[in-house]
Amino acid sequence: MKKLLTLFFAGLFFMFGQVNAQSTKGNSSKNNQTKPKLVIGIVVDQMRYDYLTRFYSKYGEGGFKRIMNDGFHMKNAHYNYIPTFTAVGHTSIYTGTTPTNHGIISNSWYDKYAKEYIYCVDDSNYETVGSDSNEGKKSPHRMQTTTITDQIHLGQNENGKVISVAIKDRSAILPGGHTANGAFWFDGGDQGKWVTSTFYMDKLPKWVENYNKSGNVDYLLSKPWTTYYPIDTYTESIADDNPYERKFKGEEKPTFPHDVPNLRKDNKNYSLIKAIPAGNTMTKNFAEAAIIGEKLGKSEFVDFLAISFSSTDYVGHQFGVDSKEIEDTYIRLDKDLENFFHFLDEQVGEGNYTLFLTADHAAVQVPAYLNSLKIPGGYFDDEVFENYVNDITESYFGTRELVENISNYQIFLNPLKVKELKLNRAYVQQVIADEIINFKGVYKSVTANALQSSSFDYGILDLLQKGYNQKFSGDILFVPNPATISYPKHGSTHGSGYSYDTHVPLIFYGAGIKKGTSTKYHPIIDIAPTISTIIEVEYPNGNTGQPISEILE
């Protein structure tokens, strides 16, 4: 009897074990189905959120609308720090944290140790690969933390490929992380080639060489820039001939059509493609060549392709956010995205890839245009402000040599002068911060001492604190009035913590992503941990974001 009971329970154990094994196998199969073969990160440089809604009726069904309607559309995504610049935005997307941790505090900034102005990805230790210029003397060495792209390599024992492409060097290098298999950017001027750095490789891959020889760039520069649809249908933007835009060199007016072939000579030859929609088309074509050349999405490991469309930023800076040019640029980008998504379906397979689309920052409307509508806005005079600050230090401390540098809305004190005069540094900071608030155009000011010793939970000072890096940032930080910029009166820019600069699109689409929308606030730093969750790797090592669980299947 005892033997029979033993056999009975053994049979039950075996049966339930088999059921459990089948269940586990089913779950594993499901996980493998939702885990993508390729992740694509798309960053559109200087894309305001309202470009999705303003131009919606002009978009086709296969570009922005496809991922908005069939993916998960986050309607209230924002940058949660100041400053909102290209290098900072790309780094924050991919590291899942803010300048406080990742160390990229601007595109360029004053290095208070080297006593010089530095560029975020310059690195003289490396050489250009692909041309005889100096455009390849770059690396991500100033980025202090890992990226989601680094974590893909770390989490897969250095398997899986990471490729990053953009017209701008910083927009390719920083998303690629420290371990990218390749980061490629466009060398304009008289070069007209995609290049890289010896940080990544000693020779261009054959597919890059083939693209550089293909003549595609010359072809894209051979046609004038005209509107995709009749210009009189562009009712979402202001008049083509207006006083708020900057013209190309050689043009009489900043209006359509733009005679691209004849403008090349006066506008740095191949560099002209950066400032027209064809630059986005070129980037899309090169990204497709990368997918084929590197066989992305074809192995048992997860690959990652980072793409940044930079031409939108150049057009926005030159013509402003309300121009016919910006409207046409987004209409044409929509067509490029539609073609790219079809390419992914065919090359990688629908259901085998996951992508996100966002922006590195948005942009302010041209202050002069806002003024014409009686909306406050203006232009910050850097030279007058510098004299004002030196007047303060002379009045309080008897010297005009106490300030070493003013840039990026930060004031750097001269530490040797502070020490020589036996001054208390925190006191000097506070005096200047208290006084500059009286300068026309300054809205907020705060000292480094306050940012280190206090915690701000909301508002502009919270954004400043998340953008402040104790090691690299200045002694006093200040914020201009809303819609007030340090920029010429033609065209527009970005960099603030106001919603016109922080509110950007965020759409997830593909394997592992639910279909839906949300108006819940999410900071942009939530992208990296969300992608980490989907592909089952550790978060970047400086991560402060949270995975967006509502989008996950």
Coordinates of C-alpha atoms in Angstrom, one line a residue:
M1 CA 0.0 0.0 0.0
K2 CA 2.8 2.4 0.9
K3 CA 4.5 1.6 -2.4
L4 CA 1.3 2.3 -4.3
L5 CA 0.8 5.7 -2.5
T6 CA 4.5 6.6 -3.4
L7 CA 3.9 5.8 -7.0
F8 CA 0.6 7.8 -7.0
F9 CA 2.2 11.0 -5.6
A10 CA 5.2 10.6 -7.9
G11 CA 2.8 10.4 -10.8
L12 CA 1.0 13.6 -9.6
F13 CA 4.4 15.3 -9.2
F14 CA 5.4 14.4 -12.7
M15 CA 2.1 15.5 -14.2
F16 CA 2.1 18.9 -12.4
G17 CA 5.7 19.3 -13.3
Q18 CA 4.9 18.7 -17.0
V19 CA 2.0 21.2 -16.8
N20 CA 4.3 23.8 -15.1
A21 CA 7.0 23.2 -17.7
Q22 CA 4.5 23.7 -20.5
S23 CA 3.3 26.9 -18.8
T24 CA 6.8 28.1 -18.3
K25 CA 7.6 27.3 -21.9
G26 CA 4.5 29.2 -23.1
N27 CA 5.5 32.2 -21.0
S28 CA 9.1 32.0 -22.4
S29 CA 7.7 31.8 -25.9
K30 CA 5.5 34.8 -25.3
N31 CA 8.4 36.8 -23.8
N32 CA 10.6 35.9 -26.9
Q33 CA 7.8 37.1 -29.2
T34 CA 7.5 40.5 -27.5
K35 CA 11.2 41.1 -27.0
P36 CA 12.3 42.9 -30.2
K37 CA 15.1 41.9 -32.5
L38 CA 15.8 45.6 -33.2
V39 CA 15.1 48.7 -31.1
I40 CA 15.1 52.0 -33.0
G41 CA 15.4 55.3 -31.1
I42 CA 14.2 58.3 -33.3
V43 CA 15.0 61.8 -32.0
V44 CA 13.7 64.7 -34.1
D45 CA 15.8 67.8 -33.3
Q46 CA 13.8 70.8 -32.1
M47 CA 10.4 69.2 -32.4
R48 CA 7.6 71.0 -30.5
Y49 CA 4.8 68.7 -29.4
D50 CA 2.2 70.9 -31.3
Y51 CA 3.8 70.0 -34.6
L52 CA 2.0 66.7 -34.2
T53 CA -1.4 68.4 -33.8
R54 CA -0.9 71.5 -35.9
F55 CA 0.1 69.7 -39.1
Y56 CA -1.9 66.5 -38.4
S57 CA -4.2 67.1 -41.4
K58 CA -1.2 67.4 -43.7
Y59 CA 0.3 64.0 -42.6
G60 CA -0.3 60.8 -44.5
E61 CA -1.5 57.6 -42.8
G62 CA 1.8 55.8 -42.7
G63 CA 4.2 58.2 -40.9
F64 CA 3.4 60.1 -37.7
K65 CA -0.2 59.0 -37.8
R66 CA 0.7 55.3 -38.0
I67 CA 2.7 55.3 -34.7
M68 CA 0.4 57.8 -33.0
N69 CA -2.7 55.7 -33.7
D70 CA -1.3 52.2 -33.5
G71 CA 1.4 52.8 -30.8
F72 CA 1.2 54.4 -27.4
H73 CA 1.1 58.2 -27.6
M74 CA 2.3 60.2 -24.5
K75 CA 0.8 63.7 -24.8
N76 CA 2.4 65.2 -21.8
A77 CA 6.1 64.4 -22.0
H78 CA 8.5 67.0 -20.8
Y79 CA 12.2 67.7 -20.1
N80 CA 12.6 68.1 -16.4
Y81 CA 15.7 70.2 -16.3
I82 CA 17.4 73.3 -17.7
P83 CA 19.1 73.8 -20.2
T84 CA 17.1 72.3 -23.1
F85 CA 19.9 71.9 -25.7
T86 CA 20.7 69.2 -28.2
A87 CA 23.6 67.5 -26.5
V88 CA 21.9 67.5 -23.1
G89 CA 18.6 66.2 -24.6
H90 CA 20.2 63.3 -26.4
T91 CA 22.2 62.4 -23.4
S92 CA 19.3 62.5 -21.0
I93 CA 17.1 60.4 -23.3
Y94 CA 19.7 57.6 -23.5
T95 CA 21.1 57.8 -19.9
G96 CA 17.7 58.1 -18.1
T97 CA 19.0 60.9 -16.0
T98 CA 19.7 64.7 -16.0
P99 CA 22.9 66.8 -16.2
T100 CA 23.3 66.5 -12.4
N101 CA 24.4 62.9 -13.0
H102 CA 25.5 62.5 -16.6
G103 CA 27.7 65.6 -16.8
I104 CA 26.7 67.0 -20.2
I105 CA 25.6 70.4 -19.1
S106 CA 25.3 72.1 -22.5
N107 CA 26.4 71.8 -26.1
S108 CA 29.5 73.8 -25.2
W109 CA 30.4 75.2 -21.8
Y110 CA 33.1 77.0 -19.8
D111 CA 35.6 74.5 -18.3
K112 CA 36.5 76.1 -15.0
Y113 CA 39.5 73.8 -14.6
A114 CA 41.0 74.2 -18.0
K115 CA 39.9 77.9 -18.1
E116 CA 38.6 77.5 -21.6
Y117 CA 35.3 77.0 -23.5
I118 CA 34.9 73.3 -24.5
Y119 CA 32.6 71.4 -26.9
C120 CA 30.7 68.4 -25.5
V121 CA 32.3 65.7 -27.8
D122 CA 35.6 67.1 -28.8
D123 CA 38.5 64.8 -28.1
S124 CA 42.0 65.4 -29.6
N125 CA 43.0 61.8 -28.7
Y126 CA 41.3 60.6 -31.8
E127 CA 41.3 61.2 -35.6
T128 CA 38.8 61.4 -38.4
V129 CA 37.9 58.2 -40.3
G130 CA 36.4 58.9 -43.7
S131 CA 37.7 62.3 -44.6
D132 CA 40.8 64.5 -44.3
S133 CA 39.1 67.1 -42.1
N134 CA 39.2 67.3 -38.3
E135 CA 35.5 66.5 -37.9
G136 CA 36.3 63.1 -36.4
K137 CA 38.3 64.2 -33.5
K138 CA 35.5 63.2 -31.2
S139 CA 34.4 60.8 -28.5
P140 CA 31.8 60.5 -25.7
H141 CA 34.4 60.8 -23.0
R142 CA 32.7 63.7 -21.2
M143 CA 29.5 61.7 -20.6
Q144 CA 29.9 60.3 -17.1
T145 CA 27.3 57.6 -17.0
T146 CA 26.2 54.6 -19.2
T147 CA 23.4 54.7 -21.8
I148 CA 20.7 52.2 -22.6
T149 CA 22.9 51.4 -25.7
D150 CA 25.8 50.6 -23.4
Q151 CA 23.5 48.4 -21.2
I152 CA 22.5 46.4 -24.3
H153 CA 26.1 45.4 -24.7
L154 CA 26.7 44.9 -21.0
G155 CA 23.5 42.8 -20.6
Q156 CA 24.2 40.6 -23.7
N157 CA 27.9 39.9 -22.9
E158 CA 29.0 42.4 -25.6
N159 CA 26.7 40.8 -28.2
G160 CA 24.1 42.7 -30.2
K161 CA 25.1 45.7 -32.3
V162 CA 24.6 49.4 -31.6
I163 CA 24.8 51.8 -34.5
S164 CA 24.0 55.5 -34.2
V165 CA 23.6 58.0 -37.1
A166 CA 22.9 61.8 -37.3
I167 CA 24.0 64.8 -39.3
K168 CA 25.3 66.3 -36.0
D169 CA 28.3 64.7 -34.4
R170 CA 26.9 65.1 -30.8
S171 CA 23.6 63.6 -31.9
A172 CA 25.3 60.5 -33.1
I173 CA 28.0 60.1 -30.5
L174 CA 26.1 60.6 -27.2
P175 CA 23.2 58.2 -28.0
G176 CA 25.7 55.6 -29.2
G177 CA 27.2 55.5 -25.7
H178 CA 30.7 54.4 -24.8
T179 CA 30.5 51.0 -26.5
A180 CA 28.8 51.6 -29.8
N181 CA 29.9 49.5 -32.8
G182 CA 29.7 52.6 -34.9
A183 CA 28.6 56.2 -34.7
F184 CA 28.5 58.2 -37.9
W185 CA 27.8 61.8 -38.7
F186 CA 28.0 64.1 -41.7
D187 CA 31.1 66.1 -42.7
G188 CA 29.8 69.0 -44.8
G189 CA 31.8 71.8 -46.4
D190 CA 33.6 70.5 -49.4
Q191 CA 33.7 66.9 -48.0
G192 CA 30.1 65.7 -48.3
K193 CA 30.8 62.4 -46.6
W194 CA 29.6 60.4 -43.6
V195 CA 32.5 60.0 -41.2
T196 CA 33.4 58.6 -37.8
S197 CA 36.2 58.6 -35.2
T198 CA 39.1 56.3 -34.5
F199 CA 37.4 56.0 -31.1
Y200 CA 35.1 53.5 -32.8
M201 CA 37.2 52.1 -35.7
D202 CA 40.2 52.6 -38.0
K203 CA 38.4 52.2 -41.3
L204 CA 34.9 52.9 -42.6
P205 CA 32.7 49.8 -43.2
K206 CA 32.2 49.0 -46.8
W207 CA 28.5 50.0 -46.7
V208 CA 29.5 53.5 -45.5
E209 CA 32.1 53.8 -48.3
N210 CA 29.5 52.7 -50.8
Y211 CA 27.0 55.3 -49.6
N212 CA 29.7 58.0 -49.8
K213 CA 30.4 57.0 -53.4
S214 CA 26.7 56.7 -54.3
G215 CA 26.1 60.3 -55.3
N216 CA 22.9 60.4 -53.2
V217 CA 24.0 63.6 -51.5
D218 CA 24.6 65.4 -54.8
Y219 CA 21.3 64.2 -56.1
L220 CA 19.4 65.5 -53.1
L221 CA 21.2 68.9 -53.5
S222 CA 20.4 69.0 -57.3
K223 CA 16.8 70.1 -56.9
P224 CA 15.3 73.4 -55.6
W225 CA 13.4 73.4 -52.3
T226 CA 9.8 73.9 -53.2
T227 CA 6.7 73.2 -51.1
Y228 CA 5.4 69.6 -51.2
Y229 CA 1.8 70.8 -51.5
P230 CA 0.7 74.1 -53.0
I231 CA 1.9 76.9 -50.7
D232 CA -1.5 78.5 -50.4
T233 CA -2.7 75.3 -48.5
Y234 CA -0.2 75.9 -45.8
T235 CA -2.7 77.7 -43.6
E236 CA -1.1 76.5 -40.3
S237 CA 1.8 78.9 -40.7
I238 CA 2.3 82.6 -41.1
A239 CA 3.0 84.5 -44.4
D240 CA 6.0 83.3 -46.4
D241 CA 7.3 86.8 -46.7
N242 CA 7.6 88.1 -43.2
P243 CA 10.3 90.0 -41.1
Y244 CA 11.0 87.2 -38.6
E245 CA 13.1 84.8 -40.8
R246 CA 16.8 84.6 -41.8
K247 CA 17.5 84.1 -45.5
F248 CA 20.2 81.9 -47.1
K249 CA 23.3 83.8 -48.3
G250 CA 22.7 84.7 -51.9
E251 CA 18.9 85.1 -51.5
E252 CA 17.0 88.4 -51.8
K253 CA 14.2 87.1 -49.5
P254 CA 13.7 84.1 -47.2
T255 CA 10.8 82.8 -49.3
F256 CA 10.0 79.8 -51.5
P257 CA 11.3 78.5 -53.8
H258 CA 14.8 78.2 -52.4
D259 CA 17.2 77.6 -55.3
V260 CA 19.4 74.9 -53.6
P261 CA 21.7 74.1 -56.6
N262 CA 22.7 77.8 -56.9
L263 CA 22.9 78.4 -53.2
R264 CA 25.5 75.8 -52.5
K265 CA 28.5 78.0 -53.3
D266 CA 27.6 80.7 -50.8
N267 CA 26.3 78.4 -48.1
K268 CA 29.3 76.1 -47.5
N269 CA 28.6 73.6 -50.3
Y270 CA 27.6 70.3 -48.8
S271 CA 26.7 71.9 -45.5
L272 CA 23.6 73.3 -47.1
I273 CA 21.9 69.9 -46.9
K274 CA 21.8 70.2 -43.2
A275 CA 19.5 73.2 -43.4
I276 CA 16.9 71.8 -45.8
P277 CA 14.5 68.8 -45.6
A278 CA 16.7 66.8 -47.9
G279 CA 19.1 66.5 -44.9
N280 CA 16.4 64.3 -43.2
T281 CA 16.0 62.2 -46.3
M282 CA 19.7 61.7 -46.5
T283 CA 19.7 60.6 -42.9
K284 CA 16.9 58.2 -43.5
N285 CA 18.7 56.7 -46.5
F286 CA 21.9 56.3 -44.6
A287 CA 20.0 54.6 -41.7
E288 CA 18.5 52.1 -44.1
A289 CA 22.0 51.4 -45.5
A290 CA 23.2 50.8 -41.9
I291 CA 20.4 48.3 -41.2
I292 CA 21.3 46.3 -44.3
G293 CA 25.1 46.7 -44.0
E294 CA 25.2 45.8 -40.4
K295 CA 22.4 43.1 -40.7
L296 CA 20.6 44.7 -37.8
G297 CA 17.7 42.7 -36.4
K298 CA 18.9 39.5 -38.0
S299 CA 20.7 37.8 -35.0
E300 CA 19.5 36.1 -31.9
F301 CA 20.5 39.2 -29.9
V302 CA 18.8 42.6 -29.6
D303 CA 20.4 45.3 -31.8
F304 CA 19.9 49.1 -31.4
L305 CA 19.8 51.8 -34.1
A306 CA 19.8 55.4 -32.9
I307 CA 18.7 58.0 -35.4
S308 CA 18.5 61.7 -35.0
F309 CA 16.9 63.9 -37.7
S310 CA 18.9 67.2 -37.4
S311 CA 17.6 69.3 -40.3
T312 CA 14.5 70.2 -38.4
D313 CA 16.6 72.1 -35.9
Y314 CA 18.5 74.0 -38.6
V315 CA 15.3 75.0 -40.3
G316 CA 13.7 76.1 -37.0
H317 CA 16.7 78.2 -36.1
Q318 CA 16.7 80.0 -39.4
F319 CA 13.0 80.4 -40.2
G320 CA 11.2 80.1 -36.8
V321 CA 8.5 77.8 -35.6
D322 CA 5.6 79.5 -37.4
S323 CA 7.2 79.5 -40.9
K324 CA 6.1 77.9 -44.1
E325 CA 9.6 76.3 -44.2
I326 CA 9.0 74.5 -40.9
E327 CA 5.6 73.3 -42.0
D328 CA 7.0 71.9 -45.2
T329 CA 9.9 70.3 -43.4
Y330 CA 7.6 68.3 -41.2
I331 CA 5.3 67.3 -44.1
R332 CA 8.4 66.0 -45.9
L333 CA 9.7 64.3 -42.7
D334 CA 6.4 62.5 -42.4
K335 CA 6.9 61.1 -45.9
D336 CA 10.4 60.0 -44.9
L337 CA 9.1 58.3 -41.8
E338 CA 6.4 56.5 -43.8
N339 CA 9.0 55.1 -46.2
F340 CA 11.3 54.2 -43.3
F341 CA 8.6 52.3 -41.5
H342 CA 7.7 50.3 -44.7
F343 CA 11.4 49.5 -45.0
L344 CA 11.5 48.2 -41.4
D345 CA 8.4 46.0 -42.1
E346 CA 10.1 44.5 -45.1
Q347 CA 13.7 44.3 -43.8
V348 CA 13.2 43.4 -40.1
G349 CA 9.6 42.3 -40.1
E350 CA 6.6 44.0 -38.5
G351 CA 6.4 42.8 -34.9
N352 CA 10.1 42.2 -34.7
Y353 CA 11.1 45.8 -33.8
T354 CA 10.2 48.4 -31.2
L355 CA 10.8 52.1 -31.6
F356 CA 10.3 55.3 -29.8
L357 CA 10.1 58.8 -31.3
T358 CA 10.7 61.9 -29.3
A359 CA 12.7 65.2 -29.5
D360 CA 15.8 66.6 -27.8
H361 CA 14.0 69.8 -27.0
A362 CA 11.3 72.0 -28.5
A363 CA 11.6 75.8 -29.4
V364 CA 10.2 79.2 -28.6
Q365 CA 8.2 81.3 -31.1
V366 CA 10.2 84.2 -32.5
P367 CA 9.9 86.9 -29.8
A368 CA 9.6 89.7 -32.3
Y369 CA 6.6 87.9 -33.8
L370 CA 5.1 87.4 -30.3
N371 CA 5.6 91.2 -29.7
S372 CA 3.6 91.9 -32.9
L373 CA 0.7 90.2 -31.3
K374 CA 1.2 92.1 -28.0
I375 CA 2.6 88.9 -26.3
P376 CA 5.5 89.5 -23.9
G377 CA 8.9 88.4 -25.1
G378 CA 12.3 89.9 -25.9
Y379 CA 16.0 89.6 -26.4
F380 CA 18.7 89.3 -23.7
D381 CA 21.7 91.6 -24.1
D382 CA 24.7 89.5 -23.0
E383 CA 27.2 92.4 -23.3
V384 CA 25.1 94.8 -21.2
F385 CA 24.5 92.1 -18.7
E386 CA 28.2 91.4 -18.3
N387 CA 28.9 95.1 -17.6
Y388 CA 26.0 95.1 -15.1
V389 CA 27.6 92.1 -13.2
N390 CA 31.0 93.8 -13.2
D391 CA 29.4 96.9 -11.8
I392 CA 28.0 94.9 -9.0
T393 CA 31.3 93.3 -8.0
E394 CA 33.1 96.7 -8.2
S395 CA 30.4 98.3 -6.0
Y396 CA 30.5 95.5 -3.4
F397 CA 34.0 94.2 -3.5
G398 CA 36.1 96.9 -5.2
T399 CA 37.1 94.9 -8.3
R400 CA 35.8 94.1 -11.8
E401 CA 37.9 90.9 -11.9
L402 CA 35.8 88.7 -9.7
V403 CA 33.9 87.1 -12.5
E404 CA 35.8 84.7 -14.7
N405 CA 33.1 83.8 -17.3
I406 CA 29.5 84.3 -18.1
S407 CA 27.9 81.8 -20.4
N408 CA 24.8 79.5 -20.7
Y409 CA 23.1 81.8 -18.2
Q410 CA 25.7 80.9 -15.6
I411 CA 28.3 83.0 -13.8
F412 CA 31.6 81.5 -12.9
L413 CA 33.6 83.3 -10.2
N414 CA 37.4 83.7 -10.4
P415 CA 38.5 81.4 -7.4
L416 CA 42.0 83.0 -7.2
K417 CA 40.6 86.5 -7.0
V418 CA 38.1 85.4 -4.3
K419 CA 40.9 83.8 -2.3
E420 CA 43.2 86.8 -2.9
L421 CA 40.6 89.2 -1.5
K422 CA 39.8 86.8 1.4
L423 CA 36.1 86.7 0.5
N424 CA 33.5 84.1 1.4
R425 CA 32.6 82.5 -1.8
A426 CA 29.0 81.7 -0.8
Y427 CA 28.5 85.3 0.3
V428 CA 29.8 86.6 -3.1
Q429 CA 27.5 84.2 -4.9
Q430 CA 24.5 85.5 -2.9
V431 CA 25.3 89.1 -3.4
I432 CA 25.4 88.7 -7.2
A433 CA 22.3 86.5 -7.3
D434 CA 20.4 89.1 -5.2
E435 CA 21.5 91.9 -7.4
I436 CA 21.1 90.5 -10.9
I437 CA 17.4 89.8 -10.3
N438 CA 17.0 93.6 -10.8
F439 CA 18.4 93.4 -14.3
K440 CA 15.8 93.7 -17.0
G441 CA 15.3 90.3 -18.6
V442 CA 16.3 88.2 -15.6
Y443 CA 13.4 86.3 -14.1
K444 CA 15.1 84.0 -11.5
S445 CA 18.5 83.6 -10.0
V446 CA 20.0 81.1 -7.6
T447 CA 23.4 80.3 -6.2
A448 CA 25.3 77.1 -6.5
N449 CA 25.5 77.0 -2.7
A450 CA 21.6 77.0 -2.5
L451 CA 21.4 74.3 -5.1
Q452 CA 23.8 72.1 -3.1
S453 CA 22.1 72.7 0.3
S454 CA 18.4 72.9 -0.5
S455 CA 15.9 70.7 -2.4
F456 CA 13.5 72.3 -4.8
D457 CA 10.5 70.1 -5.7
Y458 CA 8.7 72.0 -8.4
G459 CA 8.9 75.0 -10.7
I460 CA 11.9 76.7 -12.5
L461 CA 14.3 76.2 -9.6
D462 CA 13.6 72.5 -9.5
L463 CA 14.5 72.4 -13.3
L464 CA 17.7 74.4 -12.6
Q465 CA 18.7 72.0 -9.8
K466 CA 18.3 68.9 -12.0
G467 CA 20.4 70.6 -14.7
Y468 CA 23.1 71.7 -12.2
N469 CA 26.2 69.7 -11.9
Q470 CA 28.3 70.4 -8.8
K471 CA 31.6 69.6 -10.6
F472 CA 31.0 71.4 -13.9
S473 CA 28.4 74.2 -13.4
G474 CA 28.8 77.8 -12.5
D475 CA 28.5 79.7 -9.2
I476 CA 25.3 81.5 -10.0
L477 CA 22.6 80.3 -12.4
F478 CA 19.9 82.6 -13.7
V479 CA 16.8 82.3 -15.9
P480 CA 15.6 84.9 -18.5
N481 CA 12.0 86.1 -18.7
P482 CA 9.6 83.9 -20.6
A483 CA 10.1 84.1 -24.4
T484 CA 13.3 86.0 -23.9
I485 CA 16.4 84.7 -25.7
S486 CA 20.0 85.5 -26.5
Y487 CA 19.6 85.3 -30.2
P488 CA 19.3 87.4 -33.3
K489 CA 15.9 88.8 -34.1
H490 CA 15.5 86.6 -37.2
G491 CA 14.8 82.9 -36.5
S492 CA 14.4 81.3 -33.1
T493 CA 16.1 79.1 -30.5
H494 CA 15.6 77.0 -27.3
G495 CA 17.3 76.2 -24.0
S496 CA 14.8 77.3 -21.3
G497 CA 12.7 75.4 -18.8
Y498 CA 9.4 76.9 -20.1
S499 CA 6.9 74.6 -21.6
Y500 CA 7.5 75.8 -25.2
D501 CA 11.0 74.3 -24.8
T502 CA 10.2 71.3 -22.6
H503 CA 7.0 69.8 -24.1
V504 CA 8.0 67.3 -26.8
P505 CA 6.4 64.3 -28.6
L506 CA 6.9 60.8 -27.1
I507 CA 5.5 57.8 -28.9
F508 CA 6.3 54.1 -28.5
Y509 CA 5.4 51.6 -31.2
G510 CA 6.0 48.0 -32.0
A511 CA 6.8 44.8 -30.1
G512 CA 5.9 44.8 -26.5
I513 CA 3.9 48.1 -26.7
K514 CA 0.2 48.6 -26.1
K515 CA -2.0 50.7 -28.3
G516 CA -3.2 53.8 -26.4
T517 CA -2.8 57.4 -25.3
S518 CA -2.0 59.1 -22.0
T519 CA -2.1 62.7 -20.7
K520 CA -0.2 61.8 -17.6
Y521 CA 3.0 63.8 -17.1
H522 CA 6.2 61.9 -17.8
P523 CA 9.8 63.3 -17.8
I524 CA 11.9 62.3 -20.8
I525 CA 14.3 60.4 -18.6
D526 CA 11.6 57.7 -18.3
I527 CA 12.5 56.4 -21.9
A528 CA 15.7 54.6 -21.0
P529 CA 14.3 52.5 -18.1
T530 CA 11.2 51.7 -20.2
I531 CA 13.3 50.3 -23.0
S532 CA 15.5 48.5 -20.5
T533 CA 12.4 46.8 -19.2
I534 CA 11.3 45.8 -22.6
I535 CA 14.6 44.2 -23.6
E536 CA 15.4 42.9 -20.1
V537 CA 18.7 44.6 -19.4
E538 CA 19.8 46.7 -16.4
Y539 CA 19.0 50.4 -16.3
P540 CA 21.8 52.9 -17.2
N541 CA 24.0 53.3 -14.1
G542 CA 23.0 56.9 -13.4
N543 CA 19.3 56.3 -14.1
T544 CA 16.8 58.4 -12.2
G545 CA 13.8 57.7 -14.4
Q546 CA 10.9 55.2 -14.0
P547 CA 9.7 52.7 -16.5
I548 CA 6.3 53.7 -18.1
S549 CA 4.4 50.6 -17.1
E550 CA 1.1 51.7 -18.7
I551 CA 2.5 51.3 -22.2
L552 CA 3.8 47.7 -21.7
E553 CA 2.0 44.7 -22.9

